[in-house]
Coordinates of C-alpha atoms and ligand atoms in Angstrom, one line a residue:
X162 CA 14.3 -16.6 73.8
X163 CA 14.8 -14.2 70.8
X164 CA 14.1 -15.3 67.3
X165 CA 17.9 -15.3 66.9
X166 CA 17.7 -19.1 68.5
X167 CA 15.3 -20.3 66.2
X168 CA 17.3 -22.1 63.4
X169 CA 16.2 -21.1 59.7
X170 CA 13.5 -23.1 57.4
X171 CA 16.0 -24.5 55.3
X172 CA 18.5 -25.1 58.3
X173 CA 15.0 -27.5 59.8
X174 CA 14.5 -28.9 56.3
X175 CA 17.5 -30.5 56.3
X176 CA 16.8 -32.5 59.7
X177 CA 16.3 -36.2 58.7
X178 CA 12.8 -36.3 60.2
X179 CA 11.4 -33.6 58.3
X180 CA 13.3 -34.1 55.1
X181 CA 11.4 -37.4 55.3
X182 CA 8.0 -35.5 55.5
X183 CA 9.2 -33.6 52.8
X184 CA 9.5 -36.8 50.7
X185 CA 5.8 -37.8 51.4
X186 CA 3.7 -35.2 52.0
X187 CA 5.5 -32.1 49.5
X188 CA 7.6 -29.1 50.5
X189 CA 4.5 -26.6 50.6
X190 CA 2.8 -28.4 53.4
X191 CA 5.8 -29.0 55.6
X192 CA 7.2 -25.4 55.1
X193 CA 3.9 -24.5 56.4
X194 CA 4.1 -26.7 59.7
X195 CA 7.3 -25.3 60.4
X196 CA 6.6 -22.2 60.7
X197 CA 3.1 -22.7 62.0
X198 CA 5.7 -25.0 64.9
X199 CA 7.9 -22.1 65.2
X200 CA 4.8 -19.4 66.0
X201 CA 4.2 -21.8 68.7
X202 CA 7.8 -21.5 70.0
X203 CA 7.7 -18.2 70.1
X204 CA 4.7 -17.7 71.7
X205 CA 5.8 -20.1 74.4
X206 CA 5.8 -18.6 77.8
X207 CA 9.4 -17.6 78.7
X208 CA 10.7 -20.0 81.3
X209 CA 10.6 -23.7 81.5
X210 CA 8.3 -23.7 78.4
X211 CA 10.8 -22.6 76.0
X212 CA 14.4 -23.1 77.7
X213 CA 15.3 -26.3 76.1
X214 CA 16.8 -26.2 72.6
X215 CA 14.0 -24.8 69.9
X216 CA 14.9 -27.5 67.2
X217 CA 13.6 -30.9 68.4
X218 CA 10.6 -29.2 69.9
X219 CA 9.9 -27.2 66.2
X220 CA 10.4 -30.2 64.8
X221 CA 8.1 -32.4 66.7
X222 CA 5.8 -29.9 66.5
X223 CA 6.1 -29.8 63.0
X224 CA 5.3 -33.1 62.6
X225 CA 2.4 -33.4 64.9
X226 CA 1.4 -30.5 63.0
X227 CA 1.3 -32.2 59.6
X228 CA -0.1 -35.7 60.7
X229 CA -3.2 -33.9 62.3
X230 CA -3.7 -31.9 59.3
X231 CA -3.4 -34.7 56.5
X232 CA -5.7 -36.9 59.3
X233 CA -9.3 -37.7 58.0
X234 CA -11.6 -35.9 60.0
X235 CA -14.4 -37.9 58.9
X236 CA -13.7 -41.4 60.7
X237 CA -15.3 -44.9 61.6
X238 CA -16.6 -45.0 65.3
X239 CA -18.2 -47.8 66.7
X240 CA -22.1 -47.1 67.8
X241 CA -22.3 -48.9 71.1
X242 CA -25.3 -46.5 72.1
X243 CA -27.9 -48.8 71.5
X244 CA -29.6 -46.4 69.0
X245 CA -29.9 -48.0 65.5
X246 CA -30.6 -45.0 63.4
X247 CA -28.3 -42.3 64.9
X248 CA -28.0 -39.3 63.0
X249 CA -25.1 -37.8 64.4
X250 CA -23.4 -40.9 63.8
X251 CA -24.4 -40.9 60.1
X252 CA -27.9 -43.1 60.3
X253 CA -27.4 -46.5 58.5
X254 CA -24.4 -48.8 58.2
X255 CA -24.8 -50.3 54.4
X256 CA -25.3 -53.8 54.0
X257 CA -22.0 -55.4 52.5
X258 CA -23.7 -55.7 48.9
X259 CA -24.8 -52.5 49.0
X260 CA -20.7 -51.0 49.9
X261 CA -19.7 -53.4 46.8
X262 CA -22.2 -52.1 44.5
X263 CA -21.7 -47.9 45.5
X264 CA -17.3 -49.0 45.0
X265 CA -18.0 -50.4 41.6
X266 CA -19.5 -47.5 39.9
X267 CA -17.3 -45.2 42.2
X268 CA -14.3 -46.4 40.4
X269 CA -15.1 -45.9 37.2
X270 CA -17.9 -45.2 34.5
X271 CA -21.4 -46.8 34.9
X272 CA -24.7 -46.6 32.9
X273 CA -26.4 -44.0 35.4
X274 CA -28.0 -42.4 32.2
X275 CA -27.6 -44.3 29.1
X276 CA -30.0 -47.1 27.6
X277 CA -27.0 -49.9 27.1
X278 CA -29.7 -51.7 24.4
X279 CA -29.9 -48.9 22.1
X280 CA -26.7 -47.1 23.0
X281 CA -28.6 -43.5 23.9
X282 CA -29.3 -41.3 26.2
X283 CA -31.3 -42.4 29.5
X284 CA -32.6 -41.4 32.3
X285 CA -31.4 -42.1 35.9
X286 CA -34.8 -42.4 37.4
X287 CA -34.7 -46.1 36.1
X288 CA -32.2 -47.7 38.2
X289 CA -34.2 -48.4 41.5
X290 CA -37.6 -47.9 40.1
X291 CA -38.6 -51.2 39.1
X292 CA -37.8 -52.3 42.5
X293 CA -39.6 -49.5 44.3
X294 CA -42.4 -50.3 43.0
X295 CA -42.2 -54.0 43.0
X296 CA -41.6 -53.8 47.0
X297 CA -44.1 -51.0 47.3
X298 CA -46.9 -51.4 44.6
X299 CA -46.8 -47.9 43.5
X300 CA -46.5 -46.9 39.5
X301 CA -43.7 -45.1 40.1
X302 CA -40.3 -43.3 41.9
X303 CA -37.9 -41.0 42.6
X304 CA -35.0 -40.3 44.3
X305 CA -33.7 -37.4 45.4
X306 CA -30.4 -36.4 47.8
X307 CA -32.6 -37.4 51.6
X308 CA -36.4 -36.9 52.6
X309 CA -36.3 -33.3 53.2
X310 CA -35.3 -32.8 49.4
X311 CA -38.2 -34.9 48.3
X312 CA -40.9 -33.6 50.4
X313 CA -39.5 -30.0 49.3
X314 CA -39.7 -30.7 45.2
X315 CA -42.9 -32.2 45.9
X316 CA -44.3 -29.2 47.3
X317 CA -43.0 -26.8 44.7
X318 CA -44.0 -29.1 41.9
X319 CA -47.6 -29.4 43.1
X320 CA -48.0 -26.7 45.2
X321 CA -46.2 -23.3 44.9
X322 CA -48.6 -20.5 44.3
X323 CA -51.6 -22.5 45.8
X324 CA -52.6 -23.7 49.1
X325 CA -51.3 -27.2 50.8
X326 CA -53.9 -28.4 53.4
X327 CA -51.8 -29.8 56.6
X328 CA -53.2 -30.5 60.2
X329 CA -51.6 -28.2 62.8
X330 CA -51.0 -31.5 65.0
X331 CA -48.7 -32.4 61.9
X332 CA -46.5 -29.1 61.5
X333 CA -44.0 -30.6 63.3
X334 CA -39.9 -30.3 63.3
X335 CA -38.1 -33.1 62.4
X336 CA -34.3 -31.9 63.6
X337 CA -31.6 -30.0 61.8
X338 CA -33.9 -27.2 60.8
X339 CA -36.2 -29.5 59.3
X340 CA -39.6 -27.7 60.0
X341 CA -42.6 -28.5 57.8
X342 CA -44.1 -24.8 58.1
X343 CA -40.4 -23.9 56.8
X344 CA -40.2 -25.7 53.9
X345 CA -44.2 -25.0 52.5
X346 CA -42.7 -21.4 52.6
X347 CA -39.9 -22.4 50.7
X348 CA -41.4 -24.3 48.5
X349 CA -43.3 -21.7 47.0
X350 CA -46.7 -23.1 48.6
X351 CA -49.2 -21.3 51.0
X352 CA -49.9 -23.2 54.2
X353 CA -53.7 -24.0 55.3
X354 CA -53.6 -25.5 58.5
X355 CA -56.5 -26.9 59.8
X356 CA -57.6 -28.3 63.2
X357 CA -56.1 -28.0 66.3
X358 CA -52.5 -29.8 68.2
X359 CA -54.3 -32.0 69.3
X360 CA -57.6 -32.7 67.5
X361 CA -58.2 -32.4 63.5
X362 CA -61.1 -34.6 61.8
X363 CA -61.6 -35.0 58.2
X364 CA -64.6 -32.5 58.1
X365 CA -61.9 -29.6 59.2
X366 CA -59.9 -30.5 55.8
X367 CA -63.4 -30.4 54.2
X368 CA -63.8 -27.0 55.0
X369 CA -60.3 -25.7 53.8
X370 CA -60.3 -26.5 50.2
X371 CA -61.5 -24.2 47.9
X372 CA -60.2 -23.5 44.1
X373 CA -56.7 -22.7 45.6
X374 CA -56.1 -25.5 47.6
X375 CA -53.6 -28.0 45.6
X376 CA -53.5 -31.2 47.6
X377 CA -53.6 -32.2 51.0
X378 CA -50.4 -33.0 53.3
X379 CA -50.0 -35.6 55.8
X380 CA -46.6 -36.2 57.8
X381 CA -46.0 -38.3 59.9
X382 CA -45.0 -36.9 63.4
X383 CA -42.2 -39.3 63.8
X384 CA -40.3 -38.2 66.6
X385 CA -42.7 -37.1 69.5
X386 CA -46.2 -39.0 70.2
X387 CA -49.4 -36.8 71.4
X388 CA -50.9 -38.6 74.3
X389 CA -54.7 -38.3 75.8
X390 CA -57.4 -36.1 74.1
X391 CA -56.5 -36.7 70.3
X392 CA -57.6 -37.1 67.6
X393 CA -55.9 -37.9 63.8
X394 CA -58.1 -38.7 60.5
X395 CA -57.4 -42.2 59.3
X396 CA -55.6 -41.9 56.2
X397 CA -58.1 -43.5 54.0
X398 CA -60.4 -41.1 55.2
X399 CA -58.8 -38.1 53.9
X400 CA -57.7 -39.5 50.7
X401 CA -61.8 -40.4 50.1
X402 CA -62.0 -36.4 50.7
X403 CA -58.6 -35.9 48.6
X404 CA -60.1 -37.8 45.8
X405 CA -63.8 -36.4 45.7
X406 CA -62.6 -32.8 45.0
X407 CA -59.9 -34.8 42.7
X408 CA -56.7 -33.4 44.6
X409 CA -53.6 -35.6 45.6
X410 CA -52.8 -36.1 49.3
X411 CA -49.4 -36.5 49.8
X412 CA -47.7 -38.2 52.8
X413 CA -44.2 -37.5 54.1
X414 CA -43.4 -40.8 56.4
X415 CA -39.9 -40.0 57.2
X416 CA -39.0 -43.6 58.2
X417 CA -39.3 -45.6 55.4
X418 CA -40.5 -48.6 56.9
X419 CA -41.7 -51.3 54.0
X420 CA -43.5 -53.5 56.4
X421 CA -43.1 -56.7 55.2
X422 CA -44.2 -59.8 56.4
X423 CA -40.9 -60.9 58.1
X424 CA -40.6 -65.1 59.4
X425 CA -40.5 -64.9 63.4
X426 CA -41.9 -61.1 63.4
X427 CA -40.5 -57.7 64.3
X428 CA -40.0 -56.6 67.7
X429 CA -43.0 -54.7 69.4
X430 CA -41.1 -51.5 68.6
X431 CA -41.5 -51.3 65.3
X432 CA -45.1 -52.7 65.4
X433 CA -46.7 -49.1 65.3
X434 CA -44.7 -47.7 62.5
X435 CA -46.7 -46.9 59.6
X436 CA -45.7 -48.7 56.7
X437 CA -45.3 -47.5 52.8
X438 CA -47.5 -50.2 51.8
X439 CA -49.8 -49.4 54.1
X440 CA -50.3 -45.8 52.8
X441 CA -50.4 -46.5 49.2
X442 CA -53.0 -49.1 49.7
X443 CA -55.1 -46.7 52.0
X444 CA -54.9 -44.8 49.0
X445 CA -51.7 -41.6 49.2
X446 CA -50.8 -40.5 46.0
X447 CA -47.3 -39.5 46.4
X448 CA -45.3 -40.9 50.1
X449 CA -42.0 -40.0 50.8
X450 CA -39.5 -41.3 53.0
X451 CA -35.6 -41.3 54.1
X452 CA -33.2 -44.1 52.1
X453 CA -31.2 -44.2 55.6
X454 CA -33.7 -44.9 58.2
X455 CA -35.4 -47.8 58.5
X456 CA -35.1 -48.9 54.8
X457 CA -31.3 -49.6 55.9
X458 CA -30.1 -47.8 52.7
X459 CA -27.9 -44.6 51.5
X460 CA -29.0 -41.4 52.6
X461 CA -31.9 -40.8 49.7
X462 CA -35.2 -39.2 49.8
X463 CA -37.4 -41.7 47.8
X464 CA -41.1 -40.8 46.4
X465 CA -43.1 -43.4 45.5
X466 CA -46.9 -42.9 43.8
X467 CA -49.0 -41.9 41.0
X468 CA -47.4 -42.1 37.3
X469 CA -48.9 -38.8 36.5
X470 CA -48.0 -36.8 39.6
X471 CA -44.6 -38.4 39.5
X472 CA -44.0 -36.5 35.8
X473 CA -44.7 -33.8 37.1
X474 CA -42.3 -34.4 40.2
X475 CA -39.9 -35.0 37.8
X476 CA -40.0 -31.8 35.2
X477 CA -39.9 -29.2 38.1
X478 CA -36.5 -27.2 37.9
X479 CA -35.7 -28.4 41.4
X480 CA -35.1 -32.2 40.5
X481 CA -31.8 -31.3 39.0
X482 CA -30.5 -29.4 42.2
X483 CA -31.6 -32.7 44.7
X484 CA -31.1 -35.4 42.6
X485 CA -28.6 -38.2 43.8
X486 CA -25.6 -39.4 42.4
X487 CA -24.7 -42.8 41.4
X488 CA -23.0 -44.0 44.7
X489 CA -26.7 -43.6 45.6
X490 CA -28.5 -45.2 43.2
X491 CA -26.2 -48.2 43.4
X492 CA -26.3 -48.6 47.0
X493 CA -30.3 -48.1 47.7
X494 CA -30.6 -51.0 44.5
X495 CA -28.7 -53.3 46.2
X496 CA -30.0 -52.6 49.1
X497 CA -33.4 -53.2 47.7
X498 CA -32.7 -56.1 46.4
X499 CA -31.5 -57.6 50.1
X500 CA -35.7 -56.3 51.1
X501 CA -36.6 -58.3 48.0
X502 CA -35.5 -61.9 49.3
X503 CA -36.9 -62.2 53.1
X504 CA -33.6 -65.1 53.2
X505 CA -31.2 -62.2 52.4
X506 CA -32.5 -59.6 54.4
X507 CA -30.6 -59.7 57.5
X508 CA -27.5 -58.6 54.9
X509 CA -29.2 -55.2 55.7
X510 CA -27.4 -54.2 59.1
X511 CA -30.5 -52.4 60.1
X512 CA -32.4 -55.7 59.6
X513 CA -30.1 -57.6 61.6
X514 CA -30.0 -55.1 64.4
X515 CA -33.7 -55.2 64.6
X516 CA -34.0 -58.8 64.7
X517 CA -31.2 -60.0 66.9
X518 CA -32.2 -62.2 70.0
X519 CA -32.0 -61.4 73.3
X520 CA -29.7 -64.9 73.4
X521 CA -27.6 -64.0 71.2
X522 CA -26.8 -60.2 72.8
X523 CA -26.9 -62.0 76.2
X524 CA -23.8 -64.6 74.8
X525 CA -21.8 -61.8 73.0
X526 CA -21.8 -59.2 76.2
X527 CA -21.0 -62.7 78.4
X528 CA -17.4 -62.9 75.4
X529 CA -16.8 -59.8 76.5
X530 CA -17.2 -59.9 80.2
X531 CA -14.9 -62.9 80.3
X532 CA -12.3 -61.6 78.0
X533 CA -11.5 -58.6 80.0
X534 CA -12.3 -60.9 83.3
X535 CA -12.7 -57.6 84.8
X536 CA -15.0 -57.6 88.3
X537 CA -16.5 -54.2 87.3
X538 CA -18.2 -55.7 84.5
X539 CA -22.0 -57.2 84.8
X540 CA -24.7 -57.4 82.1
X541 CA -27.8 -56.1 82.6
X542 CA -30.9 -55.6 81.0
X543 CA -31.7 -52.6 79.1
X544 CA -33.5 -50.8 75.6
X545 CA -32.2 -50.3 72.5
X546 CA -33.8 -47.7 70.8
X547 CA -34.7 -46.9 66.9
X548 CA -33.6 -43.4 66.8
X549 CA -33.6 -41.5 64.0
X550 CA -36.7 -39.8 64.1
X551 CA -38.4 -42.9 64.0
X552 CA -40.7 -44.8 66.4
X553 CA -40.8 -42.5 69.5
X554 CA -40.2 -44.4 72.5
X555 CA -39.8 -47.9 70.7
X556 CA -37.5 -49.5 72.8
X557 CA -36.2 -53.3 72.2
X558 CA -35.2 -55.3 74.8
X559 CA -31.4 -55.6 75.1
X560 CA -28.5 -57.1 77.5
X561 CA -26.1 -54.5 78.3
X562 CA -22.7 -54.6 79.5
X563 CA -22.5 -52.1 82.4
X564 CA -19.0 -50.7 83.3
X565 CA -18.0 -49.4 86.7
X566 CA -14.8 -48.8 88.6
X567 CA -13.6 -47.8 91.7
X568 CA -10.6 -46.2 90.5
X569 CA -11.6 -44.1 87.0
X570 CA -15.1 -42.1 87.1
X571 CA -17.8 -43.4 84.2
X572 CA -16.6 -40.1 82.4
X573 CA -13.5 -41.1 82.1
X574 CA -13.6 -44.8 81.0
X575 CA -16.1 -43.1 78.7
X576 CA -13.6 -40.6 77.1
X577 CA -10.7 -43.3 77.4
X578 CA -13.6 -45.9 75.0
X579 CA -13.8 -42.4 72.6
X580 CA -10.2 -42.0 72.5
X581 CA -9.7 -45.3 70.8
X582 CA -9.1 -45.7 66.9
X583 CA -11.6 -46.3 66.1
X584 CA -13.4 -44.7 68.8
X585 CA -16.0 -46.0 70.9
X586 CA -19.2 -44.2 71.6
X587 CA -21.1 -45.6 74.4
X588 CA -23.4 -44.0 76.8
X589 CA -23.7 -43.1 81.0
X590 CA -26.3 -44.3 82.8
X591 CA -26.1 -43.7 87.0
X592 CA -22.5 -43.7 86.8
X593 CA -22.2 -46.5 84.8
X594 CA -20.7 -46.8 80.9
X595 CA -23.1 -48.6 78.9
X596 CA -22.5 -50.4 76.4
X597 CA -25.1 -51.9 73.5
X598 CA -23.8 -54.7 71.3
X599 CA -27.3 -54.6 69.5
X600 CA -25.3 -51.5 67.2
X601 CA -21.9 -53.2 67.6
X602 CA -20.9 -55.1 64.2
X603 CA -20.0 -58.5 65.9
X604 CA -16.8 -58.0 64.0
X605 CA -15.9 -55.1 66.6
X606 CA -16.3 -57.0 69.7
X607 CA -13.0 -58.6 70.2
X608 CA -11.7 -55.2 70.2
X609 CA -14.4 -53.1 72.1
X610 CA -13.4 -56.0 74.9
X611 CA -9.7 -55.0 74.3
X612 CA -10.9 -51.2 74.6
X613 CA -13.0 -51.8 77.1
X614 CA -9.5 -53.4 79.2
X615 CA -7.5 -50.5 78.7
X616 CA -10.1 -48.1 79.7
X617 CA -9.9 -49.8 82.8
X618 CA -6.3 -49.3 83.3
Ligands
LIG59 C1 -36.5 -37.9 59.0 C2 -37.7 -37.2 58.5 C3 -37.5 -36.2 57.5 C4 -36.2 -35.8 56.9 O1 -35.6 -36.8 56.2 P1 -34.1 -36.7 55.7 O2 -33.8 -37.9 55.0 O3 -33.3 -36.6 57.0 O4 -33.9 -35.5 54.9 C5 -38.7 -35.6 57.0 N1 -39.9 -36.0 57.5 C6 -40.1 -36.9 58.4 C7 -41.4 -37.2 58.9 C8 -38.9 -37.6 58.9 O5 -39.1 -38.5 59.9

């Protein structure tokens, strides 16, 4: 084929088809696709690929072009791994409230800094505050844009230029580049690590501080768990030495987890998690943690602590570059407010996921079984898992829906399930698809059992 065969721009704007694309999506962006189609003709292998007539197939082209380009590539799947917090589905589903309140002030103006009594200037750090510490018992918060930001400001604002006193069993990477060492550097602050990976007492902080040292650092290692000869300070211990050379210990605790007294329990899983309340009382100063783990929120770092060190927190230069907006604030308040009343609290999907019944798994994966009334399917039993960073090796009991068939491989009823709109994300176990309803909104199962039908197909 020569480039004599292909018909002009204008002669393929004037096909009905396109001239309708040029209606909706503007003449700049369709202009483009044709000629981006008619590349792809030309670069067609001579031969069967291009002996047909060049028009039609430009055009289609053209158009496939366009819709995959003015797609979203940011879409809704449906988690039916099993794993509640998964990051690289985007952590946390927001409770219903919390979607309502983030939509309100998205579409239009809001009082994220202004005092609506006196009709001045305010501050942002308000909004959320009250709560925080009404659910924590600390004097005071702040948010910033996720954990990582938060433990970051706190470092520069109370350590750069002097030394931060962390346990080498604690210098721990989190995921996505998130290495504690890594950020003291950036921070501005000089690492002391003390003890060993597996050991470090109190007495081996006790001999790091000097006149340099500016607090003391705890993190939580929250996504591996050191297993035989070990030993960790308990953390009222080394805020007793904190406080008797009058220096802060701060406490990044990644998950979030208020700890609560909850009617009926938590599962086991979550029954080792160390709680917010828990630190404060044992006597951190400052304790960060992620909006979007455990807490069920917006992605948000929060601090929570000491008025004083909080101040401080707040003037450094930093705050302005990780602050949050007001889709944030809005969100974490509401969601907040769901924590506040224990009646309300399975609003918060997290909440719900963690607290869902065995029963009431075992009867939704028994809908779906019958609806497809396919052989292949059987439940079984299986974990769910936290995720997230959080609560290595919790597991939950859950009923699973196990998918084999003799005709199409566990690969490819799993790629048919992640084809869907929305897609499906599910997981292989022994050449079997898996799939978790735990993470499943119960909304979605009437069509994961359609999906789950024509995978089968
Ligand atoms: C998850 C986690 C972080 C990072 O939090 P982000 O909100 O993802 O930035 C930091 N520290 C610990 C201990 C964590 O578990």
């Amino acid at each position: 084929m020569t480039a004599r065969n292909i018909p002009s721009i204008d002669a393929l704007l004037r096909q009905p088809a396109i001239a309708q694309k040029v209606a909706a999506d503007g003449r700049t962006l369709v202009v483009e696709a044709l000629r981006t189609a008619a590349n792809a003709w030309r670069a067609l292998p001579p031969g069967d690929g291009n002996a047909g007539e060049p028009a039609p197939w430009i055009v289609a082209r053209a158009i496939d072009v366009l819709d995959g380009a003015l797609a979203p590539s940011l879409r809704r799947v449906i988690n039916a791994t099993g794993v509640l917090i998964h990051t690289n589905l985007g952590r946390a589903p927001l409770a219903r409230q919390a979607i309502t309140a983030a939509a309100d002030v998205a579409r239009g103006y809001c009082n994220l800094e202004y005092e609506l009594d006196t009709g001045t200037r305010g501050h942002r750090h308000v909004h959320t505050e009250r709560l925080l510490c009404a659910l924590t018992g600390a004097e005071a918060a702040v948010i910033t844009n996720n954990n990582a930001a938060a433990t970051w400001l706190v470092l520069a604002a109370l350590g750069a230029g002097r030394e931060v006193v962390a346990s080498r069993g604690e210098l721990v990477e989190i995921g996505g580049g998130f290495r504690v060492p890594d950020i003291m550097a950036q921070s501005g602050a000089v690492l002391r690590e003390v003890g060993t990976t597996n050991r470090t007492r109190v007495s081996d902080y006790g001999a790091a501080i000097s006149e340099r040292t500016a607090m003391l650092l705890r993190v939580h290692p929250a996504n591996f768990r050191i297993e035989g000869f070990t030993e960790r300070p308990g953390l009222a211990a080394l805020a007793g030495l904190a406080h008797q050379f009058h220096l802060p210990l701060f406490e990044d605790l990644g998950s979030g987890w208020l700890g609560l007294p909850q009617e009926g329990g938590w599962p086991d899983a979550i029954r080792d998690e160390p709680s917010i309340l828990d630190s404060l009382k044992a006597g951190a100063d400052l304790v960060a943690f992620s909006g979007d783990k455990l807490l069920g929120g917006p992605q948000a770092g929060i601090i929570v602590g000491r008025r004083d060190l909080m101040e401080r927190v707040r003037r450094h230069p930093l705050m302005r570059a990780v602050r949050a907006d007001k889709q944030t604030y809005a969100a974490l308040e509401a969601t907040l407010m769901l924590w506040q009343r224990e009646a309300a609290r399975t609003e918060i999907p997290v909440v719900r996921m963690l607290l869902e019944s065995l029963e009431s798994l075992d009867a939704r994966a028994r809908v779906l079984v019958k609806t497809t009334s396919e052989v292949v399917l059987e439940i079984v039993d299986g974990n769910s898992t936290i995720g997230g960073g959080s609560a290595p090796q919790s597991a939950i009991p859950t009923r699973l829906v196990s998918i084999r068939s003799g005709s199409r491989s566990a690969s490819e009823i799993e790629a048919s399930l992640r084809a869907e709109d929305p897609p499906i994300v599910a997981r292989i176990h022994h050449d079997a698809v898996l799939l978790d309803l735990r993470t499943v909104d119960a909304e979605d199962d009437a069509f994961v059992a359609k999906a789950v039908a024509r995978a089968l197909r």
